[in-house]
PDB file of C-alpha atoms in Angstrom:
ATOM      1  CA  MET C 684      95.499  -5.036 -22.878  1.00  0.00           C
ATOM      2  CA  SER C 685      98.436  -3.759 -24.837  1.00  0.00           C
ATOM      3  CA  PHE C 686      99.914  -0.164 -25.196  1.00  0.00           C
ATOM      4  CA  LYS C 687      98.362  -0.289 -28.696  1.00  0.00           C
ATOM      5  CA  ASP C 688      94.974  -0.917 -27.227  1.00  0.00           C
ATOM      6  CA  LEU C 689      95.474   2.117 -24.886  1.00  0.00           C
ATOM      7  CA  GLY C 690      96.216   4.342 -27.707  1.00  0.00           C
ATOM      8  CA  VAL C 691     100.015   4.819 -27.702  1.00  0.00           C
ATOM      9  CA  ASN C 692     101.581   5.742 -30.877  1.00  0.00           C
ATOM     10  CA  ALA C 693     102.803   2.715 -32.904  1.00  0.00           C
ATOM     11  CA  VAL C 694     106.352   3.800 -32.851  1.00  0.00           C
ATOM     12  CA  LEU C 695     106.617   3.919 -29.206  1.00  0.00           C
ATOM     13  CA  THR C 696     104.771   0.665 -28.975  1.00  0.00           C
ATOM     14  CA  LYS C 697     107.702  -0.988 -31.141  1.00  0.00           C
ATOM     15  CA  VAL C 698     110.374   0.756 -28.873  1.00  0.00           C
ATOM     16  CA  LEU C 699     108.630  -0.443 -25.591  1.00  0.00           C
ATOM     17  CA  HIS C 700     108.535  -4.113 -27.026  1.00  0.00           C
ATOM     18  CA  THR C 701     112.292  -4.082 -28.022  1.00  0.00           C
ATOM     19  CA  SER C 702     113.113  -2.861 -24.533  1.00  0.00           C
ATOM     20  CA  GLY C 703     111.293  -5.758 -23.158  1.00  0.00           C
ATOM     21  CA  ILE C 704     108.373  -3.713 -21.924  1.00  0.00           C
ATOM     22  CA  GLU C 705     105.196  -5.581 -23.267  1.00  0.00           C
ATOM     23  CA  LYS C 706     102.300  -4.927 -20.812  1.00  0.00           C
ATOM     24  CA  PRO C 707     101.001  -1.753 -19.302  1.00  0.00           C
ATOM     25  CA  PHE C 708     101.103  -1.196 -15.521  1.00  0.00           C
ATOM     26  CA  PRO C 709      97.761  -0.648 -13.736  1.00  0.00           C
ATOM     27  CA  ILE C 710      98.342   3.017 -13.500  1.00  0.00           C
ATOM     28  CA  GLN C 711      99.047   3.258 -17.278  1.00  0.00           C
ATOM     29  CA  LYS C 712      95.976   1.261 -17.928  1.00  0.00           C
ATOM     30  CA  ALA C 713      93.958   3.556 -15.981  1.00  0.00           C
ATOM     31  CA  THR C 714      95.330   6.780 -17.248  1.00  0.00           C
ATOM     32  CA  LEU C 715      96.809   6.558 -20.747  1.00  0.00           C
ATOM     33  CA  PRO C 716      93.487   6.561 -22.680  1.00  0.00           C
ATOM     34  CA  ASP C 717      92.372   9.704 -21.118  1.00  0.00           C
ATOM     35  CA  ALA C 718      95.596  11.423 -21.121  1.00  0.00           C
ATOM     36  CA  ILE C 719      96.075  10.783 -24.780  1.00  0.00           C
ATOM     37  CA  ALA C 720      92.846  12.257 -25.400  1.00  0.00           C
ATOM     38  CA  GLY C 721      93.694  15.475 -23.686  1.00  0.00           C
ATOM     39  CA  LYS C 722      91.727  14.978 -20.378  1.00  0.00           C
ATOM     40  CA  ASP C 723      93.013  15.863 -17.003  1.00  0.00           C
ATOM     41  CA  ILE C 724      94.383  13.115 -14.983  1.00  0.00           C
ATOM     42  CA  LEU C 725      95.259  12.559 -11.278  1.00  0.00           C
ATOM     43  CA  GLY C 726      97.556   9.580 -10.637  1.00  0.00           C
ATOM     44  CA  ARG C 727      98.968   8.465  -7.578  1.00  0.00           C
ATOM     45  CA  GLY C 728     101.148   5.371  -7.228  1.00  0.00           C
ATOM     46  CA  GLN C 729     104.250   3.810  -5.507  1.00  0.00           C
ATOM     47  CA  THR C 730     107.853   4.262  -6.932  1.00  0.00           C
ATOM     48  CA  GLY C 731     108.348   2.074  -9.511  1.00  0.00           C
ATOM     49  CA  SER C 732     104.499   1.697 -10.485  1.00  0.00           C
ATOM     50  CA  GLY C 733     105.196   3.406 -13.907  1.00  0.00           C
ATOM     51  CA  LYS C 734     103.702   6.795 -13.376  1.00  0.00           C
ATOM     52  CA  THR C 735     106.610   8.523 -15.297  1.00  0.00           C
ATOM     53  CA  LEU C 736     106.219   6.056 -18.168  1.00  0.00           C
ATOM     54  CA  ALA C 737     102.320   6.767 -18.184  1.00  0.00           C
ATOM     55  CA  PHE C 738     102.463  10.566 -18.553  1.00  0.00           C
ATOM     56  CA  GLY C 739     105.691  10.419 -20.832  1.00  0.00           C
ATOM     57  CA  LEU C 740     103.929   7.928 -23.317  1.00  0.00           C
ATOM     58  CA  ALA C 741     100.672  10.267 -23.217  1.00  0.00           C
ATOM     59  CA  LEU C 742     102.660  13.516 -24.022  1.00  0.00           C
ATOM     60  CA  MET C 743     104.975  11.638 -26.512  1.00  0.00           C
ATOM     61  CA  THR C 744     101.898  10.347 -28.467  1.00  0.00           C
ATOM     62  CA  ARG C 745     100.113  13.485 -28.543  1.00  0.00           C
ATOM     63  CA  LEU C 746     103.118  15.487 -29.397  1.00  0.00           C
ATOM     64  CA  ALA C 747     104.729  12.848 -31.913  1.00  0.00           C
ATOM     65  CA  GLY C 748     106.693  14.519 -34.991  1.00  0.00           C
ATOM     66  CA  ARG C 749     105.630  18.053 -33.733  1.00  0.00           C
ATOM     67  CA  THR C 750     108.435  20.822 -33.480  1.00  0.00           C
ATOM     68  CA  ALA C 751     108.475  23.776 -30.973  1.00  0.00           C
ATOM     69  CA  ALA C 752     109.233  27.477 -31.800  1.00  0.00           C
ATOM     70  CA  SER C 753     112.311  29.036 -30.043  1.00  0.00           C
ATOM     71  CA  MET C 754     111.897  29.234 -26.360  1.00  0.00           C
ATOM     72  CA  ARG C 755     108.392  28.105 -26.711  1.00  0.00           C
ATOM     73  CA  PRO C 756     108.014  24.454 -25.590  1.00  0.00           C
ATOM     74  CA  LEU C 757     104.741  22.449 -26.307  1.00  0.00           C
ATOM     75  CA  ALA C 758     104.875  20.107 -22.960  1.00  0.00           C
ATOM     76  CA  LEU C 759     105.945  21.103 -19.363  1.00  0.00           C
ATOM     77  CA  VAL C 760     106.755  18.469 -16.641  1.00  0.00           C
ATOM     78  CA  LEU C 761     107.387  20.204 -13.179  1.00  0.00           C
ATOM     79  CA  SER C 762     109.260  18.255 -10.564  1.00  0.00           C
ATOM     80  CA  PRO C 763     110.433  19.315  -7.232  1.00  0.00           C
ATOM     81  CA  THR C 764     114.229  18.596  -7.523  1.00  0.00           C
ATOM     82  CA  ARG C 765     117.005  18.420 -10.084  1.00  0.00           C
ATOM     83  CA  GLU C 766     117.371  14.692  -9.447  1.00  0.00           C
ATOM     84  CA  LEU C 767     113.893  13.766 -10.231  1.00  0.00           C
ATOM     85  CA  ALA C 768     114.059  16.117 -13.102  1.00  0.00           C
ATOM     86  CA  MET C 769     116.902  14.187 -14.474  1.00  0.00           C
ATOM     87  CA  GLN C 770     115.349  10.653 -13.690  1.00  0.00           C
ATOM     88  CA  ILE C 771     112.241  11.728 -15.566  1.00  0.00           C
ATOM     89  CA  SER C 772     114.469  12.829 -18.451  1.00  0.00           C
ATOM     90  CA  ASP C 773     116.290   9.516 -18.375  1.00  0.00           C
ATOM     91  CA  VAL C 774     113.116   7.627 -18.943  1.00  0.00           C
ATOM     92  CA  ILE C 775     111.297   9.722 -21.658  1.00  0.00           C
ATOM     93  CA  ALA C 776     114.432  10.848 -23.740  1.00  0.00           C
ATOM     94  CA  PRO C 777     115.130   7.484 -25.422  1.00  0.00           C
ATOM     95  CA  LEU C 778     111.367   7.131 -26.452  1.00  0.00           C
ATOM     96  CA  SER C 779     110.944  10.624 -27.370  1.00  0.00           C
ATOM     97  CA  ARG C 780     113.700  10.559 -29.687  1.00  0.00           C
ATOM     98  CA  SER C 781     111.824   7.680 -31.670  1.00  0.00           C
ATOM     99  CA  VAL C 782     109.090  10.125 -32.550  1.00  0.00           C
ATOM    100  CA  ASN C 783     111.388  12.931 -33.395  1.00  0.00           C
ATOM    101  CA  LEU C 784     110.963  14.856 -29.928  1.00  0.00           C
ATOM    102  CA  ASN C 785     113.611  16.225 -27.899  1.00  0.00           C
ATOM    103  CA  SER C 786     113.537  17.394 -24.393  1.00  0.00           C
ATOM    104  CA  GLN C 787     115.425  19.510 -22.082  1.00  0.00           C
ATOM    105  CA  VAL C 788     116.016  19.535 -18.145  1.00  0.00           C
ATOM    106  CA  VAL C 789     115.636  22.830 -16.790  1.00  0.00           C
ATOM    107  CA  ALA C 790     117.113  22.972 -13.323  1.00  0.00           C
ATOM    108  CA  GLY C 791     119.519  24.674 -10.954  1.00  0.00           C
ATOM    109  CA  GLY C 792     123.036  23.059 -10.686  1.00  0.00           C
ATOM    110  CA  LEU C 793     123.126  22.411 -14.492  1.00  0.00           C
ATOM    111  CA  SER C 794     124.766  24.353 -17.167  1.00  0.00           C
ATOM    112  CA  TYR C 795     122.677  27.688 -17.608  1.00  0.00           C
ATOM    113  CA  SER C 796     123.927  28.302 -21.040  1.00  0.00           C
ATOM    114  CA  LYS C 797     123.232  24.868 -22.185  1.00  0.00           C
ATOM    115  CA  GLN C 798     119.601  25.017 -21.049  1.00  0.00           C
ATOM    116  CA  ILE C 799     119.334  28.375 -22.823  1.00  0.00           C
ATOM    117  CA  GLN C 800     121.058  27.085 -26.143  1.00  0.00           C
ATOM    118  CA  ALA C 801     118.445  24.185 -26.117  1.00  0.00           C
ATOM    119  CA  LEU C 802     115.662  26.576 -25.436  1.00  0.00           C
ATOM    120  CA  LYS C 803     116.551  28.869 -28.295  1.00  0.00           C
ATOM    121  CA  ARG C 804     116.782  25.699 -30.663  1.00  0.00           C
ATOM    122  CA  GLY C 805     113.159  24.895 -29.859  1.00  0.00           C
ATOM    123  CA  VAL C 806     112.306  21.888 -27.525  1.00  0.00           C
ATOM    124  CA  PRO C 807     109.050  20.433 -27.360  1.00  0.00           C
ATOM    125  CA  ILE C 808     109.347  18.973 -24.039  1.00  0.00           C
ATOM    126  CA  VAL C 809     110.938  20.836 -20.813  1.00  0.00           C
ATOM    127  CA  VAL C 810     111.500  18.972 -17.484  1.00  0.00           C
ATOM    128  CA  ALA C 811     111.809  21.700 -14.960  1.00  0.00           C
ATOM    129  CA  THR C 812     112.139  22.652 -11.399  1.00  0.00           C
ATOM    130  CA  PRO C 813     109.962  25.581 -10.369  1.00  0.00           C
ATOM    131  CA  GLY C 814     112.890  27.850  -9.391  1.00  0.00           C
ATOM    132  CA  ARG C 815     114.984  27.757 -12.446  1.00  0.00           C
ATOM    133  CA  LEU C 816     112.032  27.662 -14.491  1.00  0.00           C
ATOM    134  CA  ILE C 817     110.824  31.092 -12.924  1.00  0.00           C
ATOM    135  CA  ASP C 818     114.217  32.621 -13.453  1.00  0.00           C
ATOM    136  CA  LEU C 819     114.334  31.738 -16.989  1.00  0.00           C
ATOM    137  CA  ILE C 820     110.887  33.107 -17.646  1.00  0.00           C
ATOM    138  CA  GLN C 821     111.718  36.335 -15.749  1.00  0.00           C
ATOM    139  CA  LYS C 822     114.773  36.597 -17.991  1.00  0.00           C
ATOM    140  CA  LYS C 823     112.671  35.900 -21.106  1.00  0.00           C
ATOM    141  CA  HIS C 824     114.591  32.745 -22.194  1.00  0.00           C
ATOM    142  CA  ILE C 825     111.368  30.883 -22.104  1.00  0.00           C
ATOM    143  CA  LYS C 826     107.664  31.520 -23.111  1.00  0.00           C
ATOM    144  CA  LEU C 827     104.915  29.169 -21.777  1.00  0.00           C
ATOM    145  CA  ASP C 828     102.200  30.467 -24.235  1.00  0.00           C
ATOM    146  CA  ASP C 829     102.429  27.371 -26.441  1.00  0.00           C
ATOM    147  CA  ILE C 830     102.114  24.727 -23.662  1.00  0.00           C
ATOM    148  CA  GLU C 831      99.573  22.179 -24.537  1.00  0.00           C
ATOM    149  CA  ILE C 832     100.557  19.642 -21.756  1.00  0.00           C
ATOM    150  CA  THR C 833     101.401  20.136 -18.063  1.00  0.00           C
ATOM    151  CA  VAL C 834     102.347  17.453 -15.932  1.00  0.00           C
ATOM    152  CA  LEU C 835     103.004  18.038 -12.091  1.00  0.00           C
ATOM    153  CA  ASP C 836     105.262  15.332 -10.657  1.00  0.00           C
ATOM    154  CA  GLU C 837     105.418  14.639  -7.165  1.00  0.00           C
ATOM    155  CA  ALA C 838     102.949  17.601  -6.588  1.00  0.00           C
ATOM    156  CA  ASP C 839     102.442  16.725  -3.029  1.00  0.00           C
ATOM    157  CA  GLN C 840     106.283  16.924  -2.456  1.00  0.00           C
ATOM    158  CA  MET C 841     106.478  20.368  -4.320  1.00  0.00           C
ATOM    159  CA  ALA C 842     103.812  21.724  -1.945  1.00  0.00           C
ATOM    160  CA  ASP C 843     105.642  19.941   1.001  1.00  0.00           C
ATOM    161  CA  MET C 844     108.868  22.091  -0.121  1.00  0.00           C
ATOM    162  CA  GLY C 845     106.984  25.164  -0.146  1.00  0.00           C
ATOM    163  CA  PHE C 846     106.946  25.586  -4.247  1.00  0.00           C
ATOM    164  CA  LEU C 847     102.908  26.002  -4.280  1.00  0.00           C
ATOM    165  CA  PRO C 848     103.229  29.695  -4.952  1.00  0.00           C
ATOM    166  CA  ASP C 849     105.881  29.165  -7.652  1.00  0.00           C
ATOM    167  CA  VAL C 850     103.742  26.397  -9.120  1.00  0.00           C
ATOM    168  CA  LYS C 851     100.727  28.716  -9.080  1.00  0.00           C
ATOM    169  CA  ARG C 852     102.694  31.507 -10.559  1.00  0.00           C
ATOM    170  CA  ILE C 853     103.976  29.232 -13.348  1.00  0.00           C
ATOM    171  CA  LEU C 854     100.627  27.950 -14.204  1.00  0.00           C
ATOM    172  CA  ASP C 855      98.955  31.445 -14.255  1.00  0.00           C
TER     173      ASP C 855
END
């Protein structure tokens, strides 16, 4: 089975091929068709199993070529730490550019003003930590009204770290 067979955008499949990624991992086979169709997915897997690429390909296929209004992203990926948010961005950014999408990491320890500037320009995909996202919501630098896709990456770790109340607040 190929990425194309799973419903992944043709431009993305070409970029994957050029990058030497020919066959989907098991988690990608199991989740991509339903995720691309907009269904809720719960995926578990070891580090390196292809989870990030699975949710990244699904959201990029669904949003390919779309634009976001100022401060109103279309997709939100929540992660427990800045380091993980940056890793997620490193995986999805090169692929997202191929389908005219851009993304922004929103996390503490990174330039606040650069994050706000990017949000004001309009960023379809935001990869965020709960604390910084809530801060930006409270200061009215971001609105989540247009979010169509939400990914909770490492949800168990977010719960273990005490972020569950923040995550609930963001999702409500």
